[in-house]
Coordinates of C-alpha atoms in Angstrom, one line a residue:
M282 CA 129.5 -125.8 -40.0
K283 CA 132.1 -123.7 -41.6
V284 CA 132.8 -120.4 -39.9
G285 CA 134.7 -117.6 -41.6
I286 CA 136.5 -115.1 -39.4
I287 CA 137.9 -111.9 -41.0
V288 CA 141.4 -111.1 -39.7
D289 CA 142.3 -107.5 -40.6
V290 CA 144.5 -106.6 -37.6
E291 CA 148.0 -107.4 -36.6
P292 CA 150.0 -107.5 -33.3
G293 CA 152.0 -104.5 -32.5
I294 CA 149.6 -102.2 -34.3
H295 CA 146.0 -102.7 -33.3
G296 CA 146.2 -103.1 -29.5
G297 CA 143.4 -104.7 -27.6
I298 CA 141.3 -105.7 -30.6
A299 CA 144.2 -107.8 -31.9
T300 CA 144.8 -109.3 -28.5
A301 CA 141.1 -110.2 -28.1
L302 CA 140.9 -111.7 -31.5
R303 CA 143.9 -113.9 -31.0
S304 CA 142.5 -115.1 -27.6
L305 CA 139.1 -115.9 -29.2
I306 CA 140.7 -117.9 -32.0
T307 CA 142.9 -119.7 -29.5
A308 CA 139.9 -120.6 -27.3
L309 CA 137.7 -121.6 -30.3
G310 CA 140.5 -124.1 -31.2
Q311 CA 140.2 -125.8 -27.8
L312 CA 136.4 -126.5 -28.2
E313 CA 135.1 -129.9 -29.4
G314 CA 132.5 -129.7 -32.1
P315 CA 131.8 -130.1 -35.8
E316 CA 132.8 -126.5 -36.6
T317 CA 135.8 -125.6 -38.7
Y318 CA 137.2 -122.1 -38.8
V319 CA 138.4 -120.3 -41.9
L320 CA 140.7 -117.4 -41.0
I321 CA 140.5 -114.9 -43.8
V322 CA 143.8 -113.0 -43.8
E323 CA 145.6 -110.4 -45.9
N324 CA 149.2 -111.3 -45.5
Q325 CA 151.7 -114.0 -44.5
A326 CA 152.5 -112.2 -41.2
Q327 CA 148.9 -112.8 -40.0
I328 CA 149.3 -116.5 -40.8
D329 CA 152.6 -116.7 -38.9
W330 CA 150.9 -115.0 -36.0
L331 CA 147.9 -117.2 -35.8
S332 CA 148.9 -120.6 -37.3
P333 CA 150.1 -122.2 -34.0
L334 CA 146.8 -121.6 -32.3
A335 CA 144.4 -124.4 -33.4
A336 CA 144.1 -127.6 -35.4
N337 CA 140.5 -126.9 -36.5
Q338 CA 141.4 -123.9 -38.6
R339 CA 142.7 -123.1 -42.0
F340 CA 143.7 -119.9 -43.8
E341 CA 142.4 -118.2 -46.9
M342 CA 144.3 -115.1 -48.2
R343 CA 142.4 -112.5 -49.9
P344 CA 143.4 -112.4 -53.6
A345 CA 145.3 -109.3 -54.8
S346 CA 143.1 -109.2 -57.9
S347 CA 139.3 -109.1 -57.9
G348 CA 139.1 -111.3 -61.0
N349 CA 137.7 -108.3 -63.0
P350 CA 140.6 -106.8 -65.1
V351 CA 138.7 -103.6 -65.8
R352 CA 137.9 -103.1 -62.1
D353 CA 141.5 -103.8 -61.1
V354 CA 142.8 -101.2 -63.6
L355 CA 140.4 -98.6 -62.4
R356 CA 141.2 -99.4 -58.7
S357 CA 144.9 -99.0 -59.5
V358 CA 144.4 -95.7 -61.2
K359 CA 142.2 -94.4 -58.4
G360 CA 144.8 -95.5 -55.8
M361 CA 147.7 -93.7 -57.6
A362 CA 145.6 -90.5 -57.9
N363 CA 144.7 -90.6 -54.3
K364 CA 148.3 -91.1 -53.3
A365 CA 149.4 -88.2 -55.4
L366 CA 146.8 -86.0 -53.8
G367 CA 147.7 -87.2 -50.3
R368 CA 144.2 -88.5 -49.7
D369 CA 145.1 -92.1 -48.4
G370 CA 142.4 -93.5 -50.6
R371 CA 139.6 -91.7 -48.8
V372 CA 137.7 -89.4 -51.1
G373 CA 134.3 -88.0 -50.4
W374 CA 131.8 -89.8 -48.3
P375 CA 132.9 -93.4 -47.5
Q376 CA 131.0 -96.4 -49.0
V377 CA 130.5 -99.8 -47.5
P378 CA 132.5 -102.4 -49.4
I379 CA 130.5 -105.0 -51.3
S380 CA 131.8 -108.5 -51.8
D381 CA 132.9 -109.3 -55.3
G382 CA 131.9 -113.0 -54.8
W383 CA 135.2 -114.3 -53.4
L384 CA 133.9 -114.5 -49.8
E385 CA 130.9 -116.4 -51.1
S386 CA 133.1 -118.8 -53.0
L387 CA 134.6 -120.1 -49.7
G388 CA 131.4 -122.1 -48.9
L389 CA 130.9 -120.5 -45.5
D390 CA 127.8 -121.0 -43.4
V391 CA 128.4 -117.8 -41.3
L392 CA 130.9 -115.0 -41.4
H393 CA 132.3 -113.2 -38.3
Q394 CA 133.5 -109.7 -38.9
P395 CA 135.1 -109.0 -35.5
T396 CA 137.3 -106.0 -35.9
Q397 CA 135.0 -103.0 -36.9
G398 CA 135.5 -103.3 -40.6
F399 CA 132.6 -104.6 -42.6
T400 CA 131.7 -105.9 -46.1
Y401 CA 128.3 -106.5 -47.5
C402 CA 128.0 -110.1 -48.6
A403 CA 125.4 -112.9 -49.1
I404 CA 126.6 -114.9 -46.1
P405 CA 124.9 -114.6 -42.7
T406 CA 127.1 -112.2 -40.7
V407 CA 128.0 -111.6 -37.1
Y408 CA 129.5 -108.2 -36.4
N409 CA 131.5 -106.6 -33.5
P410 CA 131.3 -102.7 -33.4
H411 CA 133.2 -102.9 -30.0
D412 CA 132.0 -99.4 -29.0
L413 CA 130.6 -96.2 -30.4
Q414 CA 133.2 -93.9 -28.9
H415 CA 133.2 -91.6 -32.0
L416 CA 129.7 -90.5 -31.2
H417 CA 130.6 -89.5 -27.6
Y418 CA 134.1 -88.1 -28.2
P419 CA 134.1 -86.9 -31.8
Q420 CA 137.0 -84.5 -31.0
F421 CA 139.3 -87.5 -30.8
F422 CA 138.7 -88.3 -34.5
D423 CA 139.4 -86.5 -37.8
L424 CA 136.6 -86.0 -40.2
S425 CA 137.5 -89.0 -42.4
D426 CA 137.5 -91.4 -39.4
L427 CA 134.2 -90.0 -38.1
T428 CA 132.5 -90.5 -41.5
W429 CA 134.0 -93.9 -42.0
R430 CA 132.9 -95.1 -38.5
E431 CA 129.4 -93.7 -38.8
T432 CA 128.9 -95.2 -42.3
I433 CA 130.4 -98.6 -41.6
Y434 CA 129.1 -99.1 -38.1
R435 CA 125.6 -98.1 -38.8
A436 CA 125.3 -100.2 -42.0
A437 CA 126.9 -103.2 -40.3
C438 CA 124.7 -103.1 -37.2
R439 CA 121.5 -102.7 -39.2
T440 CA 122.3 -105.5 -41.8
S441 CA 124.1 -108.1 -39.8
H442 CA 122.3 -111.2 -38.5
A443 CA 123.8 -110.7 -35.0
I444 CA 125.9 -108.1 -33.2
I445 CA 128.3 -109.0 -30.4
V446 CA 129.2 -106.5 -27.7
N447 CA 131.0 -107.0 -24.4
S448 CA 128.7 -105.2 -21.9
Q449 CA 125.1 -104.0 -21.3
W450 CA 126.3 -100.4 -21.4
I451 CA 127.5 -100.9 -25.0
K452 CA 124.4 -102.8 -25.9
D453 CA 122.2 -100.0 -24.7
D454 CA 124.3 -97.5 -26.7
V455 CA 124.1 -99.5 -29.9
V456 CA 120.4 -100.0 -29.6
A457 CA 119.8 -96.3 -28.9
Q458 CA 122.2 -94.9 -31.5
F459 CA 121.4 -97.2 -34.4
A460 CA 117.7 -98.2 -33.6
V461 CA 118.4 -101.9 -33.9
S462 CA 116.4 -104.6 -32.0
P463 CA 117.8 -105.5 -28.6
D464 CA 117.2 -109.1 -29.5
K465 CA 119.8 -108.8 -32.2
V466 CA 122.6 -107.6 -29.8
Q467 CA 124.3 -110.4 -27.9
I468 CA 126.4 -109.6 -24.8
I469 CA 129.5 -111.8 -24.5
P470 CA 132.0 -110.6 -22.0
E471 CA 135.7 -111.3 -22.6
A472 CA 138.3 -112.6 -20.2
A473 CA 142.0 -112.4 -19.4
P474 CA 144.2 -113.1 -22.5
T475 CA 147.2 -113.8 -20.3
Q476 CA 145.4 -116.9 -19.0
L477 CA 146.1 -118.5 -22.3
L478 CA 149.9 -117.7 -22.2
A479 CA 152.8 -119.6 -20.7
E480 CA 153.7 -119.0 -17.0
V481 CA 156.7 -116.8 -16.2
S482 CA 159.4 -117.6 -13.6
E483 CA 161.2 -115.5 -11.1
E484 CA 164.1 -115.6 -13.5
D485 CA 161.9 -114.2 -16.3
K486 CA 160.8 -111.4 -14.0
A487 CA 164.4 -110.6 -13.0
E488 CA 165.5 -110.5 -16.7
T489 CA 162.5 -108.2 -17.6
R490 CA 163.3 -105.8 -14.7
A491 CA 166.9 -105.6 -15.8
K492 CA 166.1 -105.2 -19.5
Y493 CA 163.8 -102.3 -19.0
V494 CA 165.5 -100.9 -15.8
L495 CA 162.1 -101.0 -14.0
P496 CA 161.8 -99.3 -10.6
E497 CA 161.3 -101.4 -7.5
R498 CA 157.6 -100.2 -7.2
Y499 CA 155.5 -98.8 -10.0
I500 CA 151.9 -98.4 -11.2
F501 CA 151.2 -100.0 -14.6
Y502 CA 149.1 -98.8 -17.5
P503 CA 149.2 -101.1 -20.6
N504 CA 147.4 -99.3 -23.4
N505 CA 148.1 -97.6 -26.6
T506 CA 148.3 -93.8 -26.2
W507 CA 145.1 -92.9 -28.0
P508 CA 143.5 -89.7 -26.6
H509 CA 140.6 -91.5 -24.9
K510 CA 143.1 -93.5 -22.9
N511 CA 143.6 -90.3 -20.9
H512 CA 147.4 -90.4 -20.2
L513 CA 147.5 -86.6 -19.8
R514 CA 145.3 -86.6 -16.7
L515 CA 147.2 -89.5 -15.3
F516 CA 150.4 -87.4 -15.6
E517 CA 148.6 -84.6 -13.8
A518 CA 147.5 -86.9 -11.0
M519 CA 151.1 -88.1 -10.6
A520 CA 152.4 -84.5 -10.4
W521 CA 149.8 -83.5 -7.9
L522 CA 150.7 -86.5 -5.7
R523 CA 154.4 -85.5 -5.8
D524 CA 153.9 -81.8 -5.3
E525 CA 151.0 -81.8 -2.8
K526 CA 151.3 -85.2 -1.0
G527 CA 155.0 -85.8 -1.2
V528 CA 154.4 -89.2 -2.9
T529 CA 156.5 -90.0 -5.9
V530 CA 154.8 -92.7 -8.0
P531 CA 156.7 -94.2 -11.0
L532 CA 154.5 -95.2 -14.0
V533 CA 155.3 -98.0 -16.5
S534 CA 153.2 -98.0 -19.7
T535 CA 153.2 -100.5 -22.6
G536 CA 151.5 -100.4 -26.0
A537 CA 151.9 -98.5 -29.2
R538 CA 152.8 -94.8 -29.1
H539 CA 149.9 -93.1 -31.1
E540 CA 152.0 -90.7 -33.2
P541 CA 149.5 -87.8 -33.3
S542 CA 149.5 -87.8 -29.5
R543 CA 153.2 -88.4 -29.0
E544 CA 154.3 -84.7 -29.0
A545 CA 151.6 -83.6 -26.6
L546 CA 152.3 -86.4 -24.2
D547 CA 156.1 -85.9 -24.2
N548 CA 155.6 -82.1 -23.8
R549 CA 153.3 -82.6 -20.8
V550 CA 155.8 -85.0 -19.2
R551 CA 158.5 -82.4 -19.5
E552 CA 156.2 -79.6 -18.3
L553 CA 155.3 -81.5 -15.2
G554 CA 158.9 -82.7 -14.5
L555 CA 158.0 -86.3 -14.8
E556 CA 160.8 -87.5 -17.0
N557 CA 162.2 -89.7 -14.2
Q558 CA 158.8 -91.1 -13.3
V559 CA 157.3 -92.1 -16.7
Q560 CA 158.5 -95.0 -18.8
F561 CA 157.0 -95.9 -22.2
L562 CA 158.2 -99.4 -23.2
G563 CA 156.2 -99.8 -26.4
F564 CA 155.1 -103.3 -27.3
V565 CA 156.7 -106.1 -25.2
S566 CA 156.6 -109.9 -25.5
N567 CA 153.9 -112.0 -23.9
E568 CA 156.3 -113.3 -21.3
E569 CA 157.5 -109.8 -20.5
L570 CA 154.0 -108.5 -20.3
R571 CA 153.1 -111.1 -17.6
A572 CA 156.3 -110.3 -15.7
I573 CA 155.6 -106.5 -15.8
Y574 CA 152.1 -107.1 -14.4
Q575 CA 153.3 -109.4 -11.6
M576 CA 155.9 -107.0 -10.5
A577 CA 153.6 -103.9 -10.5
R578 CA 152.1 -102.4 -7.4
C579 CA 148.7 -102.0 -9.1
L580 CA 147.0 -101.4 -12.4
I581 CA 145.6 -98.0 -13.2
V582 CA 143.0 -97.6 -16.0
P583 CA 142.1 -93.8 -16.4
S584 CA 140.4 -94.4 -19.8
L585 CA 137.4 -92.2 -20.8
F586 CA 135.7 -94.9 -22.8
E587 CA 135.7 -98.7 -22.7
A588 CA 133.5 -101.5 -23.8
N589 CA 135.4 -103.5 -21.3
S590 CA 139.1 -103.4 -20.3
L591 CA 141.3 -106.4 -21.1
P592 CA 144.0 -105.0 -18.7
I593 CA 141.6 -105.2 -15.8
F594 CA 141.0 -108.9 -16.5
E595 CA 144.8 -109.4 -16.9
A596 CA 145.6 -107.6 -13.6
W597 CA 143.2 -109.9 -11.7
A598 CA 144.8 -112.9 -13.4
E599 CA 148.3 -111.7 -12.5
G600 CA 147.4 -110.9 -8.8
I601 CA 147.6 -107.1 -8.6
P602 CA 145.0 -104.7 -7.4
V603 CA 142.9 -102.5 -9.8
A604 CA 141.9 -98.8 -10.0
S605 CA 139.7 -97.7 -12.8
S606 CA 137.6 -94.9 -14.2
N607 CA 134.0 -94.9 -13.2
V608 CA 132.6 -94.4 -16.7
T609 CA 130.9 -96.4 -19.5
A610 CA 131.1 -100.2 -18.9
L611 CA 134.0 -100.1 -16.5
P612 CA 131.9 -100.1 -13.2
E613 CA 130.0 -103.2 -14.6
Q614 CA 133.2 -105.0 -15.1
V615 CA 135.0 -104.0 -11.9
G616 CA 132.2 -104.6 -9.5
D617 CA 133.6 -104.7 -5.9
A618 CA 137.0 -105.9 -7.1
G619 CA 138.7 -102.5 -7.6
L620 CA 138.6 -98.8 -6.7
L621 CA 136.8 -96.3 -9.0
F622 CA 137.6 -92.7 -9.7
D623 CA 136.5 -89.8 -11.8
P624 CA 138.8 -89.8 -14.9
M625 CA 138.3 -86.1 -15.4
D626 CA 139.5 -85.2 -12.0
P627 CA 143.3 -85.7 -11.5
H628 CA 142.9 -85.1 -7.7
D629 CA 140.4 -87.9 -7.3
M630 CA 142.6 -90.1 -9.5
G631 CA 145.7 -89.2 -7.5
T632 CA 143.9 -90.0 -4.2
V633 CA 143.0 -93.5 -5.3
I634 CA 146.6 -94.1 -6.6
E635 CA 148.0 -92.9 -3.3
R636 CA 145.8 -95.4 -1.4
L637 CA 146.9 -98.3 -3.5
F638 CA 150.6 -97.2 -3.4
T639 CA 150.7 -97.0 0.4
D640 CA 148.1 -99.3 1.9
D641 CA 149.2 -102.9 1.9
A642 CA 146.0 -104.2 3.6
L643 CA 143.8 -102.5 1.0
C644 CA 145.9 -104.0 -1.8
A645 CA 145.7 -107.5 -0.3
D646 CA 141.9 -107.2 0.1
L647 CA 141.5 -106.1 -3.6
I648 CA 143.8 -108.9 -4.8
A649 CA 141.6 -111.4 -3.0
K650 CA 138.4 -109.8 -4.5
G651 CA 140.0 -109.7 -7.9
K652 CA 140.6 -113.5 -7.8
V653 CA 136.9 -114.0 -7.1
R654 CA 135.8 -111.6 -9.8
L655 CA 138.2 -113.2 -12.3
S656 CA 136.5 -116.5 -11.8
D657 CA 133.4 -115.0 -13.4
F658 CA 135.2 -114.8 -16.7
D659 CA 136.8 -117.5 -18.9
F660 CA 137.8 -117.3 -22.6
L661 CA 136.5 -120.8 -23.2
R662 CA 133.1 -119.7 -22.1
T663 CA 133.5 -116.6 -24.3
A664 CA 134.4 -118.9 -27.2
R665 CA 131.4 -121.1 -26.6
A666 CA 129.1 -118.1 -26.5
N667 CA 130.6 -116.9 -29.8
R668 CA 130.1 -120.3 -31.3
A669 CA 126.5 -120.4 -30.1
T670 CA 126.0 -117.0 -31.8
Y671 CA 127.5 -118.4 -35.0
R672 CA 125.1 -121.3 -34.9
R673 CA 122.1 -119.1 -34.3
A674 CA 123.0 -116.7 -37.1
A675 CA 123.5 -119.7 -39.5
G676 CA 120.1 -121.1 -38.6
R677 CA 121.4 -124.1 -36.7
R678 CA 119.6 -125.6 -33.8
L679 CA 121.0 -124.6 -30.4
D680 CA 121.6 -127.2 -27.7
A681 CA 120.8 -126.4 -24.0
E682 CA 124.3 -125.1 -23.3
D683 CA 124.1 -122.7 -26.3
A684 CA 120.7 -121.4 -25.2
A685 CA 121.9 -120.9 -21.6
L686 CA 125.0 -119.0 -22.6
L687 CA 123.1 -116.6 -24.9
A688 CA 120.4 -116.0 -22.3
H689 CA 122.8 -114.9 -19.5
D690 CA 125.0 -111.8 -19.0
W691 CA 127.6 -113.2 -16.6
M692 CA 129.4 -109.8 -16.3
R693 CA 126.4 -108.3 -14.4
Y694 CA 125.1 -111.5 -13.0
P695 CA 128.0 -113.8 -12.1
I696 CA 127.4 -117.5 -11.8
R697 CA 129.2 -118.7 -8.6
D698 CA 129.1 -121.8 -6.6

């Protein structure tokens, strides 16, 4: 069976979706089976990023031309007009792209569109909406993004052969918002991407600490600074801890700086006098990321909306305790292996941070529980469940393992010896 996977993300830009896609492709490459994977890319940088991952994959780059000279000229003129008008190519209500036949020419049995974009085509399609945050927090999106998401997501969810989500919470949301059959929505939890990376040594950690001048103890939040990641209330919790509790807690944060949010975040850091407590490192290497995790006191995830949190998986894998928001799918994921707090309440958040920053016994207990909880997740199992979904969407017969994987939500109902 030939499986196409659309790759329209890149590292250093697209955060957790890019990380999850790379991890999935890596794990698919470790499975035995008759499948081959065609990675459909847009540029050489994506090939360089993904080419070392698997022997059972090949690349196809989207052609610059559609093969239709008239359409290409019209598209070029439209692009120049939009650029001159400052419209970034988005004019009026967005339309769902329709394949011009190139995708069909690849001879695919099934097409996975895993990164929120979607194209109508004649190939059985598997789609990942990830989450419907735009319907719950529309204030975090401009009008063009809202209309794009509502148009693309709704069309994709209604016309795809299968929809993959990471948790029951997101499945329920997709079913309720888009009126699709629950049988069409497959829950496949993710796992810790760092489990697929090389180990780091004490020397690596020392070099990372020196490079970034990291404090001896710090809390860690690895996430792009999009508004729903809720950095502002985290800052307020830190200031409250310092001013009311006398506890100074340094924060280290990695990930892209979301430019529309940068000024507000920087201003709030200055207003609260946190310049010496907050470090934004941007994107770091895989080795540095593991080192930063392992040297951190704990992970803090104050996000307002998540389908599941890759950093939580990573924290358990790297042996540090977890504190997380108590919203959306996060309580499902955390279980008893972390502390939960109200992300809208900086005092509640601060109280939880103080406990983890000062209570060694509590941290040791949560680290032990995190190791147990981590054993519930494995990217190879995630890859096998994705492969089973591909087989079902393509009309292939499922074996017993495939059927068992698709019948079980191991996030809510762990399988333990």
